[in-house]
Every structure is written in C-alpha cells, then in structure tokens.
Amino acid sequence: MNIAKDGRFVCYGPAGGGYGNPLERDPTKVADDVLDEVISVETALKEYGVVVSTKGVVDRVAAKKARAGSQG
C-alpha cells in the first residue's frame, strides 16, 4: 500500500476500555473471552478476578476469593 505525501492511513480496530468495575463482570463472559483468545488466563485473574482454565471452566470459589482480595 502506498500513501501519498500528506495522505492518511486510518485503521479502526475492535475493543475498548469498557465501562463499570471489571471485578463485577460476569465470570462466564470473562471465560468466553479466554476461549475466544481475547484475553489470557492471567489477565482474567489479574484484571477481572476470575480464575478460569484454558478450557473455559470457571473456578467460582477461587474467583470469589480473588475478587475479595482485589478489593481490599
């Protein structure tokens, strides 16, 4: 692709900052993001407080503990 002098290249991509507290996001939706490879297992835990396997299984007891620890 060639762009002329003073030309523009505009690229729109998916994603966004979202809204609301990430620790309140439905754990099933976080697991879906892991399965869709939008986020990693590590990001699910670090950012959303959700413990999820690479197979999309949510450990709800561990997630509850992780979320409680993240808020304090």
C-alpha atoms as a PDB file:
ATOM      1  CA  MET A   1       0.000   0.000   0.000  1.00  0.00           C
ATOM      2  CA  ASN A   2       1.291   3.431  -0.883  1.00  0.00           C
ATOM      3  CA  ILE A   3       0.159   6.554   0.855  1.00  0.00           C
ATOM      4  CA  ALA A   4       0.714   9.852  -0.856  1.00  0.00           C
ATOM      5  CA  LYS A   5       2.567  12.668   0.839  1.00  0.00           C
ATOM      6  CA  ASP A   6       0.266  14.263   3.396  1.00  0.00           C
ATOM      7  CA  GLY A   7      -2.063  11.292   2.960  1.00  0.00           C
ATOM      8  CA  ARG A   8      -3.724   9.426   5.792  1.00  0.00           C
ATOM      9  CA  PHE A   9      -3.996   5.856   6.850  1.00  0.00           C
ATOM     10  CA  VAL A  10      -6.948   5.204   9.143  1.00  0.00           C
ATOM     11  CA  CYS A  11      -7.412   1.901  10.883  1.00  0.00           C
ATOM     12  CA  TYR A  12     -10.310   1.035  13.142  1.00  0.00           C
ATOM     13  CA  GLY A  13      -9.862  -1.924  15.422  1.00  0.00           C
ATOM     14  CA  PRO A  14     -12.045  -3.809  17.847  1.00  0.00           C
ATOM     15  CA  ALA A  15     -12.004  -3.411  21.617  1.00  0.00           C
ATOM     16  CA  GLY A  16     -12.362  -0.568  24.000  1.00  0.00           C
ATOM     17  CA  GLY A  17     -11.918   0.349  27.599  1.00  0.00           C
ATOM     18  CA  GLY A  18     -15.332  -0.883  28.582  1.00  0.00           C
ATOM     19  CA  TYR A  19     -17.245   0.529  31.485  1.00  0.00           C
ATOM     20  CA  GLY A  20     -18.019  -0.478  35.019  1.00  0.00           C
ATOM     21  CA  ASN A  21     -15.998  -2.296  37.611  1.00  0.00           C
ATOM     22  CA  PRO A  22     -14.166  -5.234  35.979  1.00  0.00           C
ATOM     23  CA  LEU A  23     -14.457  -7.170  39.255  1.00  0.00           C
ATOM     24  CA  GLU A  24     -18.241  -7.167  38.764  1.00  0.00           C
ATOM     25  CA  ARG A  25     -18.151  -8.649  35.255  1.00  0.00           C
ATOM     26  CA  ASP A  26     -19.977 -11.952  34.810  1.00  0.00           C
ATOM     27  CA  PRO A  27     -17.315 -14.674  35.214  1.00  0.00           C
ATOM     28  CA  THR A  28     -18.889 -16.670  32.375  1.00  0.00           C
ATOM     29  CA  LYS A  29     -18.315 -13.761  29.988  1.00  0.00           C
ATOM     30  CA  VAL A  30     -14.705 -13.495  31.149  1.00  0.00           C
ATOM     31  CA  ALA A  31     -14.309 -17.232  30.455  1.00  0.00           C
ATOM     32  CA  ASP A  32     -15.787 -16.680  26.982  1.00  0.00           C
ATOM     33  CA  ASP A  33     -13.116 -14.041  26.351  1.00  0.00           C
ATOM     34  CA  VAL A  34     -10.437 -16.561  27.357  1.00  0.00           C
ATOM     35  CA  LEU A  35     -11.895 -19.158  24.992  1.00  0.00           C
ATOM     36  CA  ASP A  36     -12.063 -16.584  22.183  1.00  0.00           C
ATOM     37  CA  GLU A  37      -8.412 -15.695  22.943  1.00  0.00           C
ATOM     38  CA  VAL A  38      -9.338 -12.064  23.564  1.00  0.00           C
ATOM     39  CA  ILE A  39      -7.644 -12.229  26.974  1.00  0.00           C
ATOM     40  CA  SER A  40      -5.324 -14.689  28.665  1.00  0.00           C
ATOM     41  CA  VAL A  41      -5.955 -16.794  31.758  1.00  0.00           C
ATOM     42  CA  GLU A  42      -3.522 -14.486  33.554  1.00  0.00           C
ATOM     43  CA  THR A  43      -5.427 -11.358  32.502  1.00  0.00           C
ATOM     44  CA  ALA A  44      -8.705 -12.938  33.580  1.00  0.00           C
ATOM     45  CA  LEU A  45      -7.290 -13.293  37.080  1.00  0.00           C
ATOM     46  CA  LYS A  46      -5.334 -10.035  37.264  1.00  0.00           C
ATOM     47  CA  GLU A  47      -7.914  -7.681  35.756  1.00  0.00           C
ATOM     48  CA  TYR A  48     -11.236  -9.418  36.415  1.00  0.00           C
ATOM     49  CA  GLY A  49     -10.520 -11.542  39.482  1.00  0.00           C
ATOM     50  CA  VAL A  50     -11.748 -14.640  37.666  1.00  0.00           C
ATOM     51  CA  VAL A  51      -9.957 -17.959  37.942  1.00  0.00           C
ATOM     52  CA  VAL A  52     -10.584 -19.729  34.653  1.00  0.00           C
ATOM     53  CA  SER A  53      -8.886 -22.622  32.891  1.00  0.00           C
ATOM     54  CA  THR A  54      -7.766 -22.565  29.272  1.00  0.00           C
ATOM     55  CA  LYS A  55     -10.805 -24.778  28.624  1.00  0.00           C
ATOM     56  CA  GLY A  56     -13.134 -22.027  29.889  1.00  0.00           C
ATOM     57  CA  VAL A  57     -14.035 -23.608  33.224  1.00  0.00           C
ATOM     58  CA  VAL A  58     -14.558 -21.016  35.954  1.00  0.00           C
ATOM     59  CA  ASP A  59     -13.477 -21.907  39.484  1.00  0.00           C
ATOM     60  CA  ARG A  60     -16.154 -19.862  41.224  1.00  0.00           C
ATOM     61  CA  VAL A  61     -14.841 -20.451  44.758  1.00  0.00           C
ATOM     62  CA  ALA A  62     -11.327 -19.325  43.811  1.00  0.00           C
ATOM     63  CA  ALA A  63     -12.729 -16.398  41.805  1.00  0.00           C
ATOM     64  CA  LYS A  64     -14.758 -15.225  44.808  1.00  0.00           C
ATOM     65  CA  LYS A  65     -11.601 -15.283  46.953  1.00  0.00           C
ATOM     66  CA  ALA A  66      -9.556 -13.490  44.269  1.00  0.00           C
ATOM     67  CA  ARG A  67     -12.183 -10.772  43.892  1.00  0.00           C
ATOM     68  CA  ALA A  68     -12.450 -10.297  47.647  1.00  0.00           C
ATOM     69  CA  GLY A  69      -8.662  -9.927  47.868  1.00  0.00           C
ATOM     70  CA  SER A  70      -8.581  -7.428  44.984  1.00  0.00           C
ATOM     71  CA  GLN A  71     -10.997  -5.020  46.609  1.00  0.00           C
ATOM     72  CA  GLY A  72      -9.168  -4.534  49.836  1.00  0.00           C
END
